[in-house]
Structures are given as structure tokens and as C-alpha cells.
Short mmCIF file of C-alpha atoms in Angstrom, two decimals:
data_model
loop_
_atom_site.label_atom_id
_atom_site.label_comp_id
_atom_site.label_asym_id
_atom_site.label_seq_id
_atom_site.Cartn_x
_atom_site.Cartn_y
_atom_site.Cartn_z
CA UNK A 1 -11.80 55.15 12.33
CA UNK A 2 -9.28 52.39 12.23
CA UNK A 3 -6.70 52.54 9.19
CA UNK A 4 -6.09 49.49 6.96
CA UNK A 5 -3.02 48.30 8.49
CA UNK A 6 -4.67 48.69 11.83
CA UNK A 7 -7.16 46.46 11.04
CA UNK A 8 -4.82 43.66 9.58
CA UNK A 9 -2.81 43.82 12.22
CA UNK A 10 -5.85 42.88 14.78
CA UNK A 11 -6.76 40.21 12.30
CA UNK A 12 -3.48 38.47 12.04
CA UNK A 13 -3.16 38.71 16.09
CA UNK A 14 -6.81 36.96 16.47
CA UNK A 15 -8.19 39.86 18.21
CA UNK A 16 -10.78 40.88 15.13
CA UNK A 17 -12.42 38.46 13.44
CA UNK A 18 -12.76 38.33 9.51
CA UNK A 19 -16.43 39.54 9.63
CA UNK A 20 -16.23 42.63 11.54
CA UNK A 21 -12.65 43.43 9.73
CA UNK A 22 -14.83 42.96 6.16
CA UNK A 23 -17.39 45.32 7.76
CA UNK A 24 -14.63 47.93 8.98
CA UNK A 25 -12.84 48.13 5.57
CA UNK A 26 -16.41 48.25 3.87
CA UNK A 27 -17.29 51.35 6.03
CA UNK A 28 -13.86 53.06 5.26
CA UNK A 29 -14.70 52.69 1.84
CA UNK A 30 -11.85 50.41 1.36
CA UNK A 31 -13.45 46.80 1.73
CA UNK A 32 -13.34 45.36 -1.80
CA UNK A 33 -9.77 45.77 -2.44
CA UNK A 34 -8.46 44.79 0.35
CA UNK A 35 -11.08 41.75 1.32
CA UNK A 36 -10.68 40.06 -2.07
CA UNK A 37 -6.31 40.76 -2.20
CA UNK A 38 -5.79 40.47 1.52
CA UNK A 39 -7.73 38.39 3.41
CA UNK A 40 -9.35 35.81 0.94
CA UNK A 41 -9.82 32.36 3.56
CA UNK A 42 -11.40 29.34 2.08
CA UNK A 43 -13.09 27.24 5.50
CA UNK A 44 -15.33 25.35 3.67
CA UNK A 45 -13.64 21.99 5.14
CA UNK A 46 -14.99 23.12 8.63
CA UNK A 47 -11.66 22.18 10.47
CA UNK A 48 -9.07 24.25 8.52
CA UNK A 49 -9.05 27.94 7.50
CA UNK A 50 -6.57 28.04 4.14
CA UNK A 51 -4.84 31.38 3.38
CA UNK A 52 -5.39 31.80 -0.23
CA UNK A 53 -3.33 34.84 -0.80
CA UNK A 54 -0.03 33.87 1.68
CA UNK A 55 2.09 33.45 -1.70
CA UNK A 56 0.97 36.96 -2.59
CA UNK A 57 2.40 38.50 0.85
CA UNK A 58 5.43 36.02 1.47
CA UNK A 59 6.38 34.41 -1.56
CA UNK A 60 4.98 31.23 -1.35
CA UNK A 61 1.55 29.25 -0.61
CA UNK A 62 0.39 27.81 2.71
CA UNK A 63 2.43 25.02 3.77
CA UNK A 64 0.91 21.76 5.43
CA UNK A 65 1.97 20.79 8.50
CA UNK A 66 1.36 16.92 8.62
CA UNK A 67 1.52 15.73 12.04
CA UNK A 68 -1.70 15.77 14.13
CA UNK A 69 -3.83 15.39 10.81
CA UNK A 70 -5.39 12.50 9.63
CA UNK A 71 -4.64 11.43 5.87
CA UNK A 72 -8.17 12.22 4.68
CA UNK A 73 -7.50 15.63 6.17
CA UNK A 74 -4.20 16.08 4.04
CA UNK A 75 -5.84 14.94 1.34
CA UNK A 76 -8.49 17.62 1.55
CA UNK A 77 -6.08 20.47 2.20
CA UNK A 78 -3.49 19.61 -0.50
CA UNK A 79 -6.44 19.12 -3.13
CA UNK A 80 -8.27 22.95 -2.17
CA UNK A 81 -4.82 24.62 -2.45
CA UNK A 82 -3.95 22.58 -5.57
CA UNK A 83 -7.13 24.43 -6.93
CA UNK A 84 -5.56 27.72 -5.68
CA UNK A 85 -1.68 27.80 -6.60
CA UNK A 86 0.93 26.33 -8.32
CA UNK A 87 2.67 24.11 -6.13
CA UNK A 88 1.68 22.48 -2.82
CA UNK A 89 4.33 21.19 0.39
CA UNK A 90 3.22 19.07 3.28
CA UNK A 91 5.44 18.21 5.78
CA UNK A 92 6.00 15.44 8.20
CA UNK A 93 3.73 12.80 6.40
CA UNK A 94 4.56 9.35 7.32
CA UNK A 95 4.54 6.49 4.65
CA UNK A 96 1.27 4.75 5.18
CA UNK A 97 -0.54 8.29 5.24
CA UNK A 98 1.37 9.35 2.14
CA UNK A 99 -0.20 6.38 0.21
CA UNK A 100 -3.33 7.40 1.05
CA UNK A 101 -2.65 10.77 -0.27
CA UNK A 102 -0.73 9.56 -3.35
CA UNK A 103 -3.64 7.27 -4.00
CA UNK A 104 -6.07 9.85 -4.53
CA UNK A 105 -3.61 12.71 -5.85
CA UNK A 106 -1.34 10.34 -7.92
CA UNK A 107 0.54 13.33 -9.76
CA UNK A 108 2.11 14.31 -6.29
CA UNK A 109 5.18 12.79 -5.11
CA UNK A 110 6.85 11.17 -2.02
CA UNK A 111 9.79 11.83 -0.51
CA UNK A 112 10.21 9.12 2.11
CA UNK A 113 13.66 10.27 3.55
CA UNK A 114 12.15 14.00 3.97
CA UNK A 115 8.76 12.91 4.97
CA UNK A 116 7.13 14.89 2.96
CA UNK A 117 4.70 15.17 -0.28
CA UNK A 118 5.31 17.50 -3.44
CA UNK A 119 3.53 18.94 -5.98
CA UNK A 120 4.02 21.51 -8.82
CA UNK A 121 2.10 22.19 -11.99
CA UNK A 122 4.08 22.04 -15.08
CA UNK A 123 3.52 25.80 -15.67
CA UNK A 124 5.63 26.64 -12.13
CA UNK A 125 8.24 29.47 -12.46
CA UNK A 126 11.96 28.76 -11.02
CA UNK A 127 14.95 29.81 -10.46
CA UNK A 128 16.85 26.95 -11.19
CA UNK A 129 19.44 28.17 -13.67
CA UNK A 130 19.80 31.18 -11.63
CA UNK A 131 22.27 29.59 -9.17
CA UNK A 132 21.73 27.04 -6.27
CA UNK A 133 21.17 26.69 -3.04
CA UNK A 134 23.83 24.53 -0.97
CA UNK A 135 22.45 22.11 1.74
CA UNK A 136 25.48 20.49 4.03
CA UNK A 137 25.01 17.67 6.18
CA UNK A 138 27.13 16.44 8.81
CA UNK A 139 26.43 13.11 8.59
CA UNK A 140 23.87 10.21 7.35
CA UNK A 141 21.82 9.98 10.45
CA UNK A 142 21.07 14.06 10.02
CA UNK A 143 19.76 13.13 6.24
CA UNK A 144 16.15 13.14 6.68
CA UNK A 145 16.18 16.69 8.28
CA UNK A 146 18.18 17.77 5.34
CA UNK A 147 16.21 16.50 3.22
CA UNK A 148 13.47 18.39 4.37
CA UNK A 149 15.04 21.49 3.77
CA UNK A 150 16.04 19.97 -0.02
CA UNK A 151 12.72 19.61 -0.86
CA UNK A 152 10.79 22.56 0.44
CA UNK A 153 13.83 24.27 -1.35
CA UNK A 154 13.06 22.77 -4.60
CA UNK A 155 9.46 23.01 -4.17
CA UNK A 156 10.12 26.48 -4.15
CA UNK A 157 11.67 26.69 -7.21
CA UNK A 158 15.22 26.56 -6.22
CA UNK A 159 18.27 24.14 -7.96
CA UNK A 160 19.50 22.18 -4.75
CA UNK A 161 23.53 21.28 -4.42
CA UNK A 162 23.53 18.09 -1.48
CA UNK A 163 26.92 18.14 0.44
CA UNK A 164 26.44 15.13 2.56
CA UNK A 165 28.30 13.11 5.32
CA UNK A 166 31.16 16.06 5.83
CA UNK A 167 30.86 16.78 9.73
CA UNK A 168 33.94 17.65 11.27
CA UNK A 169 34.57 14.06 12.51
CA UNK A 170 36.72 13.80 9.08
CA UNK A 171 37.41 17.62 7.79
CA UNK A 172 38.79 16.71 4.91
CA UNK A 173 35.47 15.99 3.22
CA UNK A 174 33.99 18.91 3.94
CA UNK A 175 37.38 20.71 2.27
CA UNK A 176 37.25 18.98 -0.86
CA UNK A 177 33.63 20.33 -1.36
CA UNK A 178 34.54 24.01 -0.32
CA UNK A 179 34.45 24.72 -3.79
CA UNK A 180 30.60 23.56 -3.99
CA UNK A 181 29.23 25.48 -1.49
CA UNK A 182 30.95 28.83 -1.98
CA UNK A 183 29.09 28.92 -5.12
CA UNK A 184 25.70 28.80 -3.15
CA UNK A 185 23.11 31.99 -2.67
CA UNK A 186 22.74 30.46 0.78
CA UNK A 187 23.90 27.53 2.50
CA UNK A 188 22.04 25.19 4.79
CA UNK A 189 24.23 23.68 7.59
CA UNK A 190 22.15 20.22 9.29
CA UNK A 191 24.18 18.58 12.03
CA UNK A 192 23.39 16.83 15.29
CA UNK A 193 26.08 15.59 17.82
CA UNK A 194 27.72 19.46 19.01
CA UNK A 195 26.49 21.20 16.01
CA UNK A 196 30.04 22.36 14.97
CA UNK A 197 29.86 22.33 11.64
CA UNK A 198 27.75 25.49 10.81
CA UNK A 199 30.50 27.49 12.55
CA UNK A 200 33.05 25.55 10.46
CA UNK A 201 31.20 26.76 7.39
CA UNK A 202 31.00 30.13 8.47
CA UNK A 203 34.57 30.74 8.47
CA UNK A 204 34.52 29.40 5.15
CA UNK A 205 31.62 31.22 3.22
CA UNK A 206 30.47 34.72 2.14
CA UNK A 207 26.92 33.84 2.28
CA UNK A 208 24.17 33.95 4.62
CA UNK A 209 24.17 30.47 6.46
CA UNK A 210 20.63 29.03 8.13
CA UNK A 211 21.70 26.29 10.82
CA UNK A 212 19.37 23.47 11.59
CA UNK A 213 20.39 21.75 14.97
CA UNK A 214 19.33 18.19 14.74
CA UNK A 215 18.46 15.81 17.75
CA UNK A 216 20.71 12.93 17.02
CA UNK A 217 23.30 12.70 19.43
CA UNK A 218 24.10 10.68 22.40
CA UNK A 219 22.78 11.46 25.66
CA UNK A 220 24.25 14.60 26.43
CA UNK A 221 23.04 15.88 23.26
CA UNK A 222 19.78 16.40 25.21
CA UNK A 223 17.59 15.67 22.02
CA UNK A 224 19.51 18.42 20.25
CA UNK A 225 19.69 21.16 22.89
CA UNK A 226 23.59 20.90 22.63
CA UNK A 227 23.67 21.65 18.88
CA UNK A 228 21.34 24.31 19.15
CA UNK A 229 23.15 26.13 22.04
CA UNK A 230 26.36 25.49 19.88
CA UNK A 231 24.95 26.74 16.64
CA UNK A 232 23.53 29.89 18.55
CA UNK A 233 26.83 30.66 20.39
CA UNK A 234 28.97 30.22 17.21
CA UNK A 235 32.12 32.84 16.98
CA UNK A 236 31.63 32.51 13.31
CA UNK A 237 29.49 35.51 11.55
CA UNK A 238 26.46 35.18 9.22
CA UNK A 239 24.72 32.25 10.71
CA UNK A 240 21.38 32.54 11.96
CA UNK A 241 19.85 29.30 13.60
CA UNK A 242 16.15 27.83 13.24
CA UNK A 243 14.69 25.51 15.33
CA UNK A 244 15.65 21.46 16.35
CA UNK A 245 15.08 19.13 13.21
CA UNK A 246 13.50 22.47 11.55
CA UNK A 247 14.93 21.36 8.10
CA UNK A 248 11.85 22.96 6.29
CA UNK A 249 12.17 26.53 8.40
CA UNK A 250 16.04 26.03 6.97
CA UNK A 251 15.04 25.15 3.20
CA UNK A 252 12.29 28.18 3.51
CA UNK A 253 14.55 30.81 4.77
CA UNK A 254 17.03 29.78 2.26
CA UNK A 255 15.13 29.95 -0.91
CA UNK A 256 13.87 33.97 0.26
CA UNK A 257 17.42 34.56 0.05
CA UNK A 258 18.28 32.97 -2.95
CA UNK A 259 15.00 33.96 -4.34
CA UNK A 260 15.43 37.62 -3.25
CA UNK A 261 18.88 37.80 -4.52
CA UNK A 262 17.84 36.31 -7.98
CA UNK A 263 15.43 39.11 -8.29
CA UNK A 264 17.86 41.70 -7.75
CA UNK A 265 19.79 40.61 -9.96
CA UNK A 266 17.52 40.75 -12.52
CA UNK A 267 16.54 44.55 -11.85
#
């Protein structure tokens, strides 16, 4: 007979589906608990499976992922896990399908520059007067992947510090900020070009540091591949790197930290 874990593990790797793993629990006597805490799935839509209890396991709900679905499909998702949670994120939405959204869920909100669409009930917990999350950009043309992280930062709960337009092209703006974003939990670094500027941070910082290699660059840039290389080669310690334009992967990993370190804190 197959343990609990066992069983989620097969489920989470697609190799069980959810009716023989509610059958399996059932006959181990432990089906009720875990089906209604663990592995609660709402596919009523027909073309999306939402994971109802992700904030319970990870900290925070399902986010959606916007390219590839249609507006009415958005709109669909974002109202179910509206039903569900506190606070809802979707992710690369362009403008004309965010006013379809915003028409039919007018208390959600925009954010053009990050591409993305908001929403949190007035009861949502933060942490914003529990410190701050830093997000440093290396210049203008890298905004709208900072931005991402900002917002899927603050849509976690999390005060956001913007340090923009400080890449190493003029390191004196990045110096007169130093004092900024040593007083982070975490900072995200965004740059494009060589990506040099997350190991300029890290020799600056005593806090965990998420790079975000962005694909603006010229040609030898390769679409980002150069700051991501750089960013994963850097000398400097405490930098770990996500993937090219990932600002909300950055702004995620950020807010565990700060979020993590918050509730320590507290203990």
C-alpha cells in the first residue's frame, strides 16, 4: 500500500490521476483529509484545472500566465480564483485584452508597463510595514521586466523600494542609492546589455539577490543570453539568477524571502 506522500508525488508528476489517487487515499483510510486540504482542483471551465489550495502549500494562489489565452479565458480564471482567495496575479496581459478583463472585473487593476492585472480584497494581510523589498534596474528600457517583479511583489503583500536607471554605464547613481537597497530583505537586480550590475550589487549587499537577465541589448546580447551567462558566472556571492525577462519568477522568489524572514522575526 502506497503512503500519502507516495501518492502526491505520482500526482504532481502526472503519472496518477486525481481519481485513482482519491480512491488510494480513501482505501488507506486517509482520503478525506487529504482530498479536501491537498488536492482540491476546480475544472469546471473544461480547459483549465485551478489549484485551489497552492497558497496553502507555497504561500501564495495560482498565478495566471497570460500569453496563449484568450481574454474571455482570463476573465474566467481570474473570476473562479477571485471566488477562492484573496488576491489574484496574471501576467503578460496585453492592453486590449486587459480592457476586456477590466471591463467585466472593474475592481482589478492594470499595470500597463508590467503587463499585468491585480487584484486584492480589502481584507488581504501584508507585510508592508515589516520592511521592503528593493527592485534595481539598470536602465529604462529594462522597466517593464522590473515592473513585473514590482507588482507580483506587491501583490504579494510586500512594500516595494524602485531603484531605477542605475546600470553601471554611470556608477555613481547606483552609489547614491546604496543606502536604499541595503535596507532591503531581498533585492531584485533587472538589467539587459552584459548583465553587470547584479554582480555590482553583490559586492555591495548582505542580502540574498534574485537576478533577472533581460533581452535588451544589441546584437551580441543574443536576446539576453549574454546577461544571463554574466549573471550566472558572477564572482560576487549571494546571487541566484532566474530566467530571461523572468521579472515575476524575480518578484516571487523575493517576497518568500522577505516573507519568510518577516515571519521569523515575529516568532
Amino acid at each position: 500500500m502506497m503512503n500519502t506522500d507516495q501518492i502526491l508525488k505520482l500526482v504532481a508528476s502526472g503519472d496518477l490521476d486525481i481519481a485513482d489517487a482519491k480512491r488510494l487515499l480513501e482505501e488507506a483510510g486517509e482520503g478525506r483529509g487529504i482530498w479536501t486540504e491537498a488536492l482540491p482542483v476546480d475544472d469546471s471551465l473544461g480547459y483549465a484545472q485551478l489549484d485551489l489550495k497552492r497558497e496553502a502549500r507555497t504561500g501564495f494562489p495560482e498565478v495566471i500566465f497570460g500569453e496563449g489565452k484568450s481574454a474571455e479565458q482570463i476573465t474566467a480564471i481570474f473570476e473562479r480564483l477571485m471566488a477562492h482567495t484573496d488576491r489574484v496575479l496574471a501576467t503578460r496581459v496585453s492592453g486590449e485584452k486587459a480592457a476586456y478583463v477590466l471591463e467585466r472585473i472593474p475592481a482589478a487593476a492594470y499595470h500597463a508597463d508590467a503587463r499585468a492585472i491585480s487584484w486584492r480584497s480589502r481584507d488581504t494581510r501584508t507585510n508592508e510595514e515589516d520592511g521592503y523589498i528593493a527592485v534595481v534596474c539598470a536602465g529604462t528600457s529594462d522597466v517593464p521586466v522590473a515592473e513585473e517583479a514590482a507588482v507580483t511583489a506587491e501583490c504579494m503583500g510586500c512594500r516595494v523600494e524602485r531603484v531605477y536607471d542605475v546600470g553601471v554605464a554611470g556608477i555613481h547613481r547606483l552609489f547614491r542609492r546604496l543606502p536604499l537597497i541595503r535596507g532591503a530583505s531581498a533585492v531584485v537586480v533587472v538589467a539587459g546589455m552584459e548583465g553587470a550590475l547584479a554582480s555590482v550589487v553583490g559586492g555591495l549587499v548582505a542580502v540574498p539577490i534574485i537576478a533577472v537577465p533581460t533581452s535588451i541589448g544589441y546584437g551580441a546580447s543574443l536576446q539576453g543570453m549574454a546577461a544571463l551567462l554574466s549573471m550566472l558566472n558572477a564572482c560576487a556571492p549571494g546571487i541566484s539568477v532566474v530566467n530571461i525577462d523572468n521579472g515575476f519568477g524575480g518578484g516571487y522568489n523575493a517576497s518568500l524571502i522577505h516573507y519568510n524572514r518577516v515571519k521569523r522575526d515575529k516568532e
